Amino acid sequence: MSELVPGGNLALPGGAVTVRVPGPFDVSALITDDGDTVRDDGDFVFYNQPSAPGARLSGDTLTVDPRALRPGATRVTVAVSAAEPGAVLGDLPSPAMQVDDAGGRPLARFSPPRPRQEAVLLLAEIYRRGEGWKLRALGQGYADGLAGLARDFGVDVRDGGPVAASPAAAGPRAAGNGPVALAGRASPPPPAAPPLPGAVSPLSSAFLDAVNSARAAAGSPPVAYDDRLAGAAREHAGVMSGAGRLGVEGVDGVSVHQRVVAAGYPYLTVGEHLVSGPRTVAEFVGHCLRHDAARRTVCDPDFTHAAVASAGGGGSADTYWTALWARPLTPDGLARTVAEVVGLTNRERARAGLPALSPDPLLAAAAQAHSADMAARDFYSHTAPDGGGPRDRAAAAGSARRTIGENIACGQRSAADVVRGWMNSPGHRANILEPDFTHIGVGFAGGGRAGTYWTQLFGG
């Protein structure tokens, strides 16, 4: 991970990146073209307008997918301001920004010089350079507050009372939609508006009570509410309701798993319940508990967080529900999962009278990079979009092994499931039981349309 100084820059990998600034701050972003001005007020992402094409704000985390920015956009400028109205940044802890890739791996950290009387600080800009994108650390202060910053970038600002963004703000906006209101932090009325970060809505509270009661009866630890999961659930429920049909992938082409990662929650394991019909959260949870597969998800001890959202239900329309369950991706958790895949693989080799494969850090790096690439660029193949194959990836990681083999899989939710699936497939089984292979590397990433992407890279 790079430690940046003002003016320092970093080439970004393909796919989305997350920018997180924890603490008593509001994060905002301005999407501009080469002239450093917004096209219209929809290019300003902040607490009352939390999304635009290619940029989504959830709590203290901004997710930017350069590929999905509106046409002509070449720059996203990230700023922070004090969450408390009237406060100056000099009275608060110094903000620290961390940038992660789509797989949750840290890319860069930036701690600017401590602000003084500034009300807003430009932290960084994500900008196009040739065919790629880079990040540059800034550290420039504004004394005029968020309104002054917005005006400098061409946003039409109204200084009157607080006005919440409409649900349409999540999509492209035509020029002339009217001035953006900045003077307050009013939330839109439910159900369209998310609760403030960290707040649990009555629906979510009732959901957690019912779910944790069932988990306690099954001997599983309770799950906690997560605002990022809640945001992803609200978005997916809304898309399903608008289309009038259930689906892991919405009519917008985005899967529920992609929404979770875009909301800033990289995960080690994930589960979802997509249901239409129940009118209340009690009916919804009751429906889940009456079905064996869904009940196993509700009570799965591997999950640590959960959230629920509903949309529709007006008149004779159905109510569409999305519940999400997840455990966050951590270095220790990933290491345990990888070790479990290696252990299960070696157990199968032992049953066949073969020696165990030794973990190889270079093969592991190549395998992890391929899983992350498949999730980020939404493909599933031994051949990457740029034409690279398993041998190319191993060599790029520094491996000099003479023979290379690769197994990939997607959609399986555990190490046991993925190894079982490989052993049930003749070609994958042959790789696992190949006598000439002596070493192994394993990669895992969450996201994409399939939800999970696994890679085994063998060497001999």
Short mmCIF file of C-alpha atoms in Angstrom, two decimals, residues 31-445:
data_model
loop_
_atom_site.label_atom_id
_atom_site.label_comp_id
_atom_site.label_asym_id
_atom_site.label_seq_id
_atom_site.Cartn_x
_atom_site.Cartn_y
_atom_site.Cartn_z
CA ILE A 31 -17.66 14.76 -11.31
CA THR A 32 -16.17 16.98 -14.00
CA ASP A 33 -14.85 17.01 -17.54
CA ASP A 34 -11.54 18.37 -18.82
CA GLY A 35 -12.73 21.92 -18.10
CA ASP A 36 -13.00 21.13 -14.35
CA THR A 37 -16.68 22.05 -14.25
CA VAL A 38 -19.72 19.89 -13.72
CA ARG A 39 -22.11 19.25 -16.57
CA ASP A 40 -25.14 19.77 -14.33
CA ASP A 41 -26.08 19.59 -10.67
CA GLY A 42 -26.40 15.80 -10.86
CA ASP A 43 -22.58 15.66 -10.94
CA PHE A 44 -22.41 16.67 -7.25
CA VAL A 45 -22.51 13.67 -4.87
CA PHE A 46 -23.07 14.51 -1.19
CA TYR A 47 -25.29 13.60 1.76
CA ASN A 48 -28.54 14.87 0.18
CA GLN A 49 -27.71 13.42 -3.25
CA PRO A 50 -25.71 10.26 -2.53
CA SER A 51 -25.30 8.79 -6.00
CA ALA A 52 -24.59 9.57 -9.62
CA PRO A 53 -23.55 7.33 -12.50
CA GLY A 54 -20.28 5.72 -11.44
CA ALA A 55 -20.21 7.21 -7.93
CA ARG A 56 -22.06 6.19 -4.79
CA LEU A 57 -21.78 7.54 -1.26
CA SER A 58 -22.63 5.33 1.71
CA GLY A 59 -21.74 6.67 5.13
CA ASP A 60 -18.03 7.51 5.21
CA THR A 61 -17.26 5.59 2.00
CA LEU A 62 -17.36 6.79 -1.60
CA THR A 63 -17.27 4.10 -4.30
CA VAL A 64 -16.12 5.23 -7.74
CA ASP A 65 -16.28 3.05 -10.85
CA PRO A 66 -14.59 5.07 -13.62
CA ARG A 67 -16.09 2.81 -16.29
CA ALA A 68 -19.61 3.76 -15.22
CA LEU A 69 -19.17 7.55 -15.04
CA ARG A 70 -21.41 9.59 -17.30
CA PRO A 71 -20.08 10.22 -20.85
CA GLY A 72 -17.37 12.89 -20.98
CA ALA A 73 -16.41 12.64 -17.32
CA THR A 74 -12.64 12.60 -16.82
CA ARG A 75 -12.21 13.52 -13.16
CA VAL A 76 -13.78 12.86 -9.74
CA THR A 77 -12.68 15.27 -7.00
CA VAL A 78 -13.14 13.99 -3.43
CA ALA A 79 -13.68 16.44 -0.58
CA VAL A 80 -14.42 16.29 3.16
CA SER A 81 -16.17 18.76 5.41
CA ALA A 82 -17.20 18.77 9.04
CA ALA A 83 -20.39 16.82 9.69
CA GLU A 84 -21.38 19.33 12.39
CA PRO A 85 -22.79 22.50 10.76
CA GLY A 86 -20.56 25.53 11.33
CA ALA A 87 -17.56 23.52 12.55
CA VAL A 88 -14.11 24.03 11.06
CA LEU A 89 -11.80 21.17 10.26
CA GLY A 90 -9.10 22.54 12.54
CA ASP A 91 -11.29 21.69 15.55
CA LEU A 92 -11.53 18.02 14.51
CA PRO A 93 -9.11 15.13 14.21
CA SER A 94 -7.08 15.33 11.01
CA PRO A 95 -8.90 13.40 8.26
CA ALA A 96 -7.20 10.28 6.89
CA MET A 97 -8.21 8.77 3.57
CA GLN A 98 -7.82 5.11 2.59
CA VAL A 99 -8.32 3.84 -0.95
CA ASP A 100 -9.08 0.15 -1.58
CA ASP A 101 -9.63 -1.79 -4.78
CA ALA A 102 -12.83 -3.69 -5.59
CA GLY A 103 -11.55 -6.73 -3.71
CA GLY A 104 -10.98 -4.75 -0.50
CA ARG A 105 -7.18 -4.69 -0.81
CA PRO A 106 -5.61 -1.40 0.34
CA LEU A 107 -4.10 0.67 -2.46
CA ALA A 108 -3.16 3.96 -0.80
CA ARG A 109 -3.46 6.05 2.35
CA PHE A 110 -3.26 9.83 2.57
CA SER A 111 -3.10 11.98 5.71
CA PRO A 112 -2.94 15.64 4.65
CA PRO A 113 -1.38 18.39 6.78
CA ARG A 114 -3.74 19.33 9.59
CA PRO A 115 -6.30 21.93 8.41
CA ARG A 116 -6.79 25.19 10.34
CA GLN A 117 -9.80 27.40 9.62
CA GLU A 118 -10.85 25.60 6.46
CA ALA A 119 -14.39 24.26 6.34
CA VAL A 120 -13.74 21.94 3.38
CA LEU A 121 -10.65 20.05 2.26
CA LEU A 122 -10.04 18.64 -1.20
CA LEU A 123 -8.45 15.28 -0.43
CA ALA A 124 -7.86 13.68 -3.81
CA GLU A 125 -8.82 13.46 -7.44
CA ILE A 126 -9.37 10.37 -9.56
CA TYR A 127 -8.56 11.31 -13.13
CA ARG A 128 -8.18 9.80 -16.57
CA ARG A 129 -4.68 9.50 -17.97
CA GLY A 130 -4.59 7.97 -21.44
CA GLU A 131 -6.56 4.73 -21.33
CA GLY A 132 -6.18 4.32 -17.57
CA TRP A 133 -7.09 6.13 -14.36
CA LYS A 134 -4.91 7.53 -11.60
CA LEU A 135 -5.37 8.98 -8.12
CA ARG A 136 -3.62 12.17 -6.97
CA ALA A 137 -3.46 13.35 -3.35
CA LEU A 138 -4.37 17.04 -2.93
CA GLY A 139 -4.87 18.62 0.51
CA GLN A 140 -6.30 21.96 -0.68
CA GLY A 141 -8.58 23.84 1.76
CA TYR A 142 -11.71 25.95 1.24
CA ALA A 143 -12.88 28.51 3.79
CA ASP A 144 -16.26 29.12 2.15
CA GLY A 145 -17.68 25.72 3.02
CA LEU A 146 -19.33 23.16 0.80
CA ALA A 147 -21.39 25.81 -0.98
CA GLY A 148 -18.27 27.73 -2.02
CA LEU A 149 -16.61 24.57 -3.25
CA ALA A 150 -19.69 23.58 -5.24
CA ARG A 151 -20.01 27.02 -6.85
CA ASP A 152 -16.36 26.92 -7.94
CA PHE A 153 -17.09 23.71 -9.79
CA GLY A 154 -20.20 25.13 -11.47
CA VAL A 155 -22.97 23.73 -9.25
CA ASP A 156 -26.05 25.94 -8.89
CA VAL A 157 -26.42 26.17 -5.09
CA ARG A 158 -29.52 27.29 -3.18
CA ASP A 159 -28.78 28.59 0.30
CA GLY A 160 -32.27 28.23 1.66
CA GLY A 161 -33.67 25.53 3.89
CA PRO A 162 -32.69 21.90 3.60
CA VAL A 163 -34.15 19.99 0.71
CA ALA A 164 -33.60 16.28 0.22
CA ALA A 165 -32.69 14.83 -3.14
CA SER A 166 -35.44 12.92 -4.90
CA PRO A 167 -35.06 9.20 -5.67
CA ALA A 168 -34.38 10.18 -9.27
CA ALA A 169 -31.07 11.64 -8.18
CA ALA A 170 -29.61 8.15 -8.30
CA GLY A 171 -29.72 8.19 -12.08
CA PRO A 172 -28.61 10.61 -14.80
CA ARG A 173 -30.13 14.07 -14.57
CA ALA A 174 -30.80 16.53 -17.34
CA ALA A 175 -29.34 20.01 -17.12
CA GLY A 176 -31.65 22.51 -15.50
CA ASN A 177 -33.09 20.23 -12.83
CA GLY A 178 -32.82 23.08 -10.37
CA PRO A 179 -30.36 24.20 -7.71
CA VAL A 180 -28.85 21.85 -5.18
CA ALA A 181 -29.70 22.53 -1.52
CA LEU A 182 -26.78 22.39 0.90
CA ALA A 183 -27.92 24.20 4.01
CA GLY A 184 -29.02 21.14 5.96
CA ARG A 185 -28.99 17.39 6.26
CA ALA A 186 -32.64 16.46 6.13
CA SER A 187 -33.35 12.87 5.13
CA PRO A 188 -36.11 12.18 2.58
CA PRO A 189 -39.27 10.65 4.01
CA PRO A 190 -39.40 6.84 4.10
CA PRO A 191 -39.37 4.49 2.34
CA ALA A 192 -37.23 6.16 -0.35
CA ALA A 193 -34.58 7.52 1.99
CA PRO A 194 -31.93 5.53 3.82
CA PRO A 195 -31.41 6.17 7.52
CA LEU A 196 -28.38 8.20 8.50
CA PRO A 197 -25.21 6.09 8.72
CA GLY A 198 -25.30 3.87 11.75
CA ALA A 199 -29.00 4.46 12.43
CA VAL A 200 -31.29 1.42 12.42
CA SER A 201 -34.77 1.90 10.97
CA PRO A 202 -37.81 0.38 12.73
CA LEU A 203 -38.08 -2.18 9.92
CA SER A 204 -34.43 -3.19 10.34
CA SER A 205 -34.78 -3.33 14.11
CA ALA A 206 -37.77 -5.66 13.86
CA PHE A 207 -35.89 -7.76 11.30
CA LEU A 208 -32.83 -8.11 13.55
CA ASP A 209 -34.96 -8.99 16.57
CA ALA A 210 -36.72 -11.80 14.68
CA VAL A 211 -33.57 -13.07 12.99
CA ASN A 212 -31.41 -13.06 16.12
CA SER A 213 -34.11 -14.85 18.06
CA ALA A 214 -34.02 -17.64 15.46
CA ARG A 215 -30.23 -17.68 15.48
CA ALA A 216 -30.12 -17.92 19.27
CA ALA A 217 -32.46 -20.91 19.14
CA ALA A 218 -30.11 -22.54 16.63
CA GLY A 219 -27.03 -21.80 18.76
CA SER A 220 -25.64 -19.19 16.33
CA PRO A 221 -24.23 -15.80 17.37
CA PRO A 222 -26.29 -12.68 16.60
CA VAL A 223 -25.79 -10.64 13.46
CA ALA A 224 -25.39 -6.86 13.53
CA TYR A 225 -26.97 -4.24 11.26
CA ASP A 226 -24.69 -2.76 8.59
CA ASP A 227 -25.58 0.46 6.79
CA ARG A 228 -23.69 -0.53 3.64
CA LEU A 229 -25.65 -3.77 3.32
CA ALA A 230 -28.84 -1.81 3.97
CA GLY A 231 -28.03 0.59 1.12
CA ALA A 232 -27.40 -2.28 -1.28
CA ALA A 233 -30.61 -4.00 -0.18
CA ARG A 234 -32.67 -0.82 -0.68
CA GLU A 235 -31.27 -0.32 -4.15
CA HIS A 236 -31.90 -3.91 -5.24
CA ALA A 237 -35.40 -4.04 -3.78
CA GLY A 238 -36.22 -0.80 -5.60
CA VAL A 239 -34.94 -2.15 -8.93
CA MET A 240 -36.96 -5.35 -8.54
CA SER A 241 -40.06 -3.40 -7.60
CA GLY A 242 -39.66 -1.07 -10.58
CA ALA A 243 -39.35 -4.02 -12.95
CA GLY A 244 -42.05 -6.06 -11.24
CA ARG A 245 -39.94 -9.21 -11.01
CA LEU A 246 -37.48 -10.96 -8.72
CA GLY A 247 -33.90 -11.54 -9.78
CA VAL A 248 -30.34 -11.75 -8.45
CA GLU A 249 -29.52 -9.47 -11.37
CA GLY A 250 -31.67 -6.38 -11.85
CA VAL A 251 -32.99 -5.04 -15.14
CA ASP A 252 -30.15 -2.49 -14.91
CA GLY A 253 -27.68 -5.36 -15.41
CA VAL A 254 -26.29 -5.09 -11.88
CA SER A 255 -26.33 -8.09 -9.55
CA VAL A 256 -27.14 -7.87 -5.86
CA HIS A 257 -23.54 -8.94 -5.14
CA GLN A 258 -22.16 -6.10 -7.23
CA ARG A 259 -24.34 -3.69 -5.26
CA VAL A 260 -22.89 -4.97 -1.98
CA VAL A 261 -19.30 -4.41 -3.14
CA ALA A 262 -20.18 -1.04 -4.70
CA ALA A 263 -21.67 0.03 -1.35
CA GLY A 264 -18.24 -0.43 0.21
CA TYR A 265 -18.65 -3.87 1.80
CA PRO A 266 -16.05 -6.33 0.46
CA TYR A 267 -17.10 -9.72 1.77
CA LEU A 268 -15.70 -13.13 2.54
CA THR A 269 -19.09 -14.80 2.34
CA VAL A 270 -22.53 -13.53 1.37
CA GLY A 271 -26.12 -14.72 1.24
CA GLU A 272 -29.34 -13.18 0.01
CA HIS A 273 -33.08 -13.68 0.21
CA LEU A 274 -35.16 -12.13 -2.59
CA VAL A 275 -38.88 -12.50 -1.98
CA SER A 276 -42.07 -10.80 -3.17
CA GLY A 277 -45.43 -10.84 -1.48
CA PRO A 278 -45.01 -10.56 2.31
CA ARG A 279 -46.56 -7.34 3.61
CA THR A 280 -44.61 -7.00 6.85
CA VAL A 281 -41.14 -7.84 8.10
CA ALA A 282 -42.66 -10.49 10.38
CA GLU A 283 -44.27 -12.18 7.37
CA PHE A 284 -41.01 -11.98 5.45
CA VAL A 285 -38.88 -13.54 8.22
CA GLY A 286 -41.57 -16.16 8.83
CA HIS A 287 -41.47 -17.07 5.14
CA CYS A 288 -37.68 -17.51 5.31
CA LEU A 289 -37.84 -19.67 8.43
CA ARG A 290 -40.44 -21.99 6.91
CA HIS A 291 -38.08 -23.07 4.10
CA ASP A 292 -35.10 -25.26 4.94
CA ALA A 293 -32.55 -23.64 2.61
CA ALA A 294 -33.51 -20.12 3.61
CA ARG A 295 -33.57 -21.05 7.29
CA ARG A 296 -30.02 -22.38 7.01
CA THR A 297 -28.94 -18.99 5.69
CA VAL A 298 -30.76 -17.12 8.45
CA CYS A 299 -29.02 -19.25 11.08
CA ASP A 300 -25.63 -19.66 9.39
CA PRO A 301 -23.01 -18.95 12.08
CA ASP A 302 -20.53 -17.66 9.48
CA PHE A 303 -22.51 -14.46 8.93
CA THR A 304 -21.80 -11.45 11.14
CA HIS A 305 -23.90 -8.70 9.50
CA ALA A 306 -27.33 -8.46 7.94
CA ALA A 307 -29.79 -5.92 6.57
CA VAL A 308 -33.20 -5.88 4.92
CA ALA A 309 -35.18 -3.52 2.69
CA SER A 310 -38.51 -3.54 0.91
CA ALA A 311 -40.00 -1.59 -1.96
CA GLY A 312 -43.37 -1.30 -3.64
CA GLY A 313 -46.55 -2.54 -2.06
CA GLY A 314 -48.70 0.41 -3.07
CA GLY A 315 -52.25 -0.40 -4.14
CA SER A 316 -52.42 -3.90 -5.54
CA ALA A 317 -48.67 -4.12 -6.22
CA ASP A 318 -46.47 -6.69 -4.50
CA THR A 319 -43.87 -5.75 -1.94
CA TYR A 320 -40.35 -6.78 -2.98
CA TRP A 321 -37.87 -7.72 -0.28
CA THR A 322 -34.10 -8.02 -0.26
CA ALA A 323 -32.27 -9.40 2.79
CA LEU A 324 -28.48 -9.58 2.77
CA TRP A 325 -26.17 -11.59 5.01
CA ALA A 326 -22.41 -11.27 4.98
CA ARG A 327 -19.09 -11.53 6.74
CA PRO A 328 -16.56 -8.82 5.81
CA LEU A 329 -13.36 -9.62 3.98
CA THR A 330 -10.34 -9.38 6.28
CA PRO A 331 -6.74 -10.53 5.75
CA ASP A 332 -7.09 -13.15 8.49
CA GLY A 333 -10.40 -14.39 7.14
CA LEU A 334 -9.05 -14.67 3.62
CA ALA A 335 -5.98 -16.54 4.90
CA ARG A 336 -8.21 -19.03 6.75
CA THR A 337 -10.37 -19.62 3.68
CA VAL A 338 -7.34 -20.14 1.45
CA ALA A 339 -5.80 -22.53 3.98
CA GLU A 340 -9.07 -24.48 4.11
CA VAL A 341 -9.11 -24.90 0.32
CA VAL A 342 -5.48 -26.10 0.38
CA GLY A 343 -6.23 -28.50 3.23
CA LEU A 344 -9.30 -29.99 1.52
CA THR A 345 -7.38 -30.33 -1.73
CA ASN A 346 -4.55 -32.17 0.00
CA ARG A 347 -7.05 -34.43 1.73
CA GLU A 348 -8.31 -35.52 -1.68
CA ARG A 349 -4.74 -36.14 -2.85
CA ALA A 350 -4.02 -38.20 0.29
CA ARG A 351 -7.05 -40.38 -0.44
CA ALA A 352 -5.56 -41.03 -3.88
CA GLY A 353 -2.15 -41.88 -2.41
CA LEU A 354 -0.52 -38.67 -3.66
CA PRO A 355 1.81 -36.33 -1.75
CA ALA A 356 0.47 -33.04 -0.45
CA LEU A 357 0.87 -29.82 -2.42
CA SER A 358 2.96 -27.13 -0.75
CA PRO A 359 1.64 -23.55 -0.62
CA ASP A 360 3.54 -21.27 -3.01
CA PRO A 361 3.28 -17.51 -2.35
CA LEU A 362 3.96 -16.60 -5.99
CA LEU A 363 1.25 -18.92 -7.27
CA ALA A 364 -1.03 -17.61 -4.52
CA ALA A 365 -0.45 -14.01 -5.63
CA ALA A 366 -1.30 -14.90 -9.24
CA ALA A 367 -4.40 -16.87 -8.18
CA GLN A 368 -5.65 -14.06 -5.95
CA ALA A 369 -5.10 -11.50 -8.70
CA HIS A 370 -7.13 -13.60 -11.16
CA SER A 371 -10.06 -14.05 -8.75
CA ALA A 372 -10.08 -10.32 -8.02
CA ASP A 373 -9.87 -9.53 -11.73
CA MET A 374 -12.82 -11.79 -12.56
CA ALA A 375 -14.94 -10.14 -9.87
CA ALA A 376 -13.91 -6.59 -10.76
CA ARG A 377 -14.18 -6.92 -14.54
CA ASP A 378 -17.16 -9.25 -14.42
CA PHE A 379 -15.86 -12.14 -16.51
CA TYR A 380 -15.37 -15.85 -15.88
CA SER A 381 -12.63 -17.51 -17.89
CA HIS A 382 -9.11 -18.89 -17.77
CA THR A 383 -8.29 -16.19 -20.34
CA ALA A 384 -8.45 -12.58 -19.12
CA PRO A 385 -9.95 -9.85 -21.35
CA ASP A 386 -6.39 -8.77 -22.26
CA GLY A 387 -5.58 -12.30 -23.47
CA GLY A 388 -3.45 -13.46 -20.54
CA GLY A 389 -3.70 -17.06 -19.37
CA PRO A 390 -2.61 -19.08 -16.31
CA ARG A 391 1.02 -19.37 -17.40
CA ASP A 392 1.19 -15.62 -18.10
CA ARG A 393 -0.21 -14.82 -14.66
CA ALA A 394 2.21 -17.18 -12.93
CA ALA A 395 5.17 -15.69 -14.78
CA ALA A 396 4.02 -12.14 -14.06
CA ALA A 397 3.97 -13.02 -10.35
CA GLY A 398 7.58 -14.21 -10.61
CA SER A 399 7.01 -17.96 -10.71
CA ALA A 400 9.46 -20.05 -12.74
CA ARG A 401 7.66 -23.39 -12.39
CA ARG A 402 7.81 -25.55 -15.51
CA THR A 403 4.26 -26.89 -15.46
CA ILE A 404 1.17 -24.86 -14.64
CA GLY A 405 -2.48 -25.85 -14.22
CA GLU A 406 -5.53 -23.87 -13.15
CA ASN A 407 -8.99 -24.53 -11.74
CA ILE A 408 -11.56 -21.76 -11.48
CA ALA A 409 -15.08 -21.72 -10.06
CA CYS A 410 -17.75 -19.15 -9.30
CA GLY A 411 -20.82 -18.98 -7.11
CA GLN A 412 -19.80 -21.41 -4.37
CA ARG A 413 -20.20 -19.95 -0.88
CA SER A 414 -17.57 -21.98 1.04
CA ALA A 415 -14.23 -23.76 0.68
CA ALA A 416 -15.95 -27.12 1.13
CA ASP A 417 -18.48 -26.36 -1.62
CA VAL A 418 -15.86 -25.29 -4.15
CA VAL A 419 -13.53 -28.25 -3.58
CA ARG A 420 -16.49 -30.64 -3.74
CA GLY A 421 -17.54 -29.08 -7.05
CA TRP A 422 -14.06 -29.39 -8.51
CA MET A 423 -13.82 -33.04 -7.45
CA ASN A 424 -17.15 -33.74 -9.16
CA SER A 425 -15.81 -32.36 -12.46
CA PRO A 426 -13.45 -34.69 -14.38
CA GLY A 427 -11.17 -31.94 -15.72
CA HIS A 428 -10.83 -30.11 -12.41
CA ARG A 429 -10.41 -33.39 -10.54
CA ALA A 430 -7.55 -34.32 -12.88
CA ASN A 431 -5.71 -31.12 -11.94
CA ILE A 432 -6.17 -31.72 -8.21
CA LEU A 433 -4.90 -35.31 -8.57
CA GLU A 434 -2.11 -34.59 -11.06
CA PRO A 435 1.02 -36.41 -9.74
CA ASP A 436 3.43 -33.95 -11.37
CA PHE A 437 2.08 -30.95 -9.48
CA THR A 438 3.97 -30.13 -6.29
CA HIS A 439 2.77 -26.65 -5.31
CA ILE A 440 -0.47 -24.68 -5.13
CA GLY A 441 -1.79 -21.14 -4.78
CA VAL A 442 -5.42 -20.24 -4.04
CA GLY A 443 -7.34 -17.02 -4.65
CA PHE A 444 -10.81 -15.82 -3.66
CA ALA A 445 -12.81 -12.65 -4.36
#
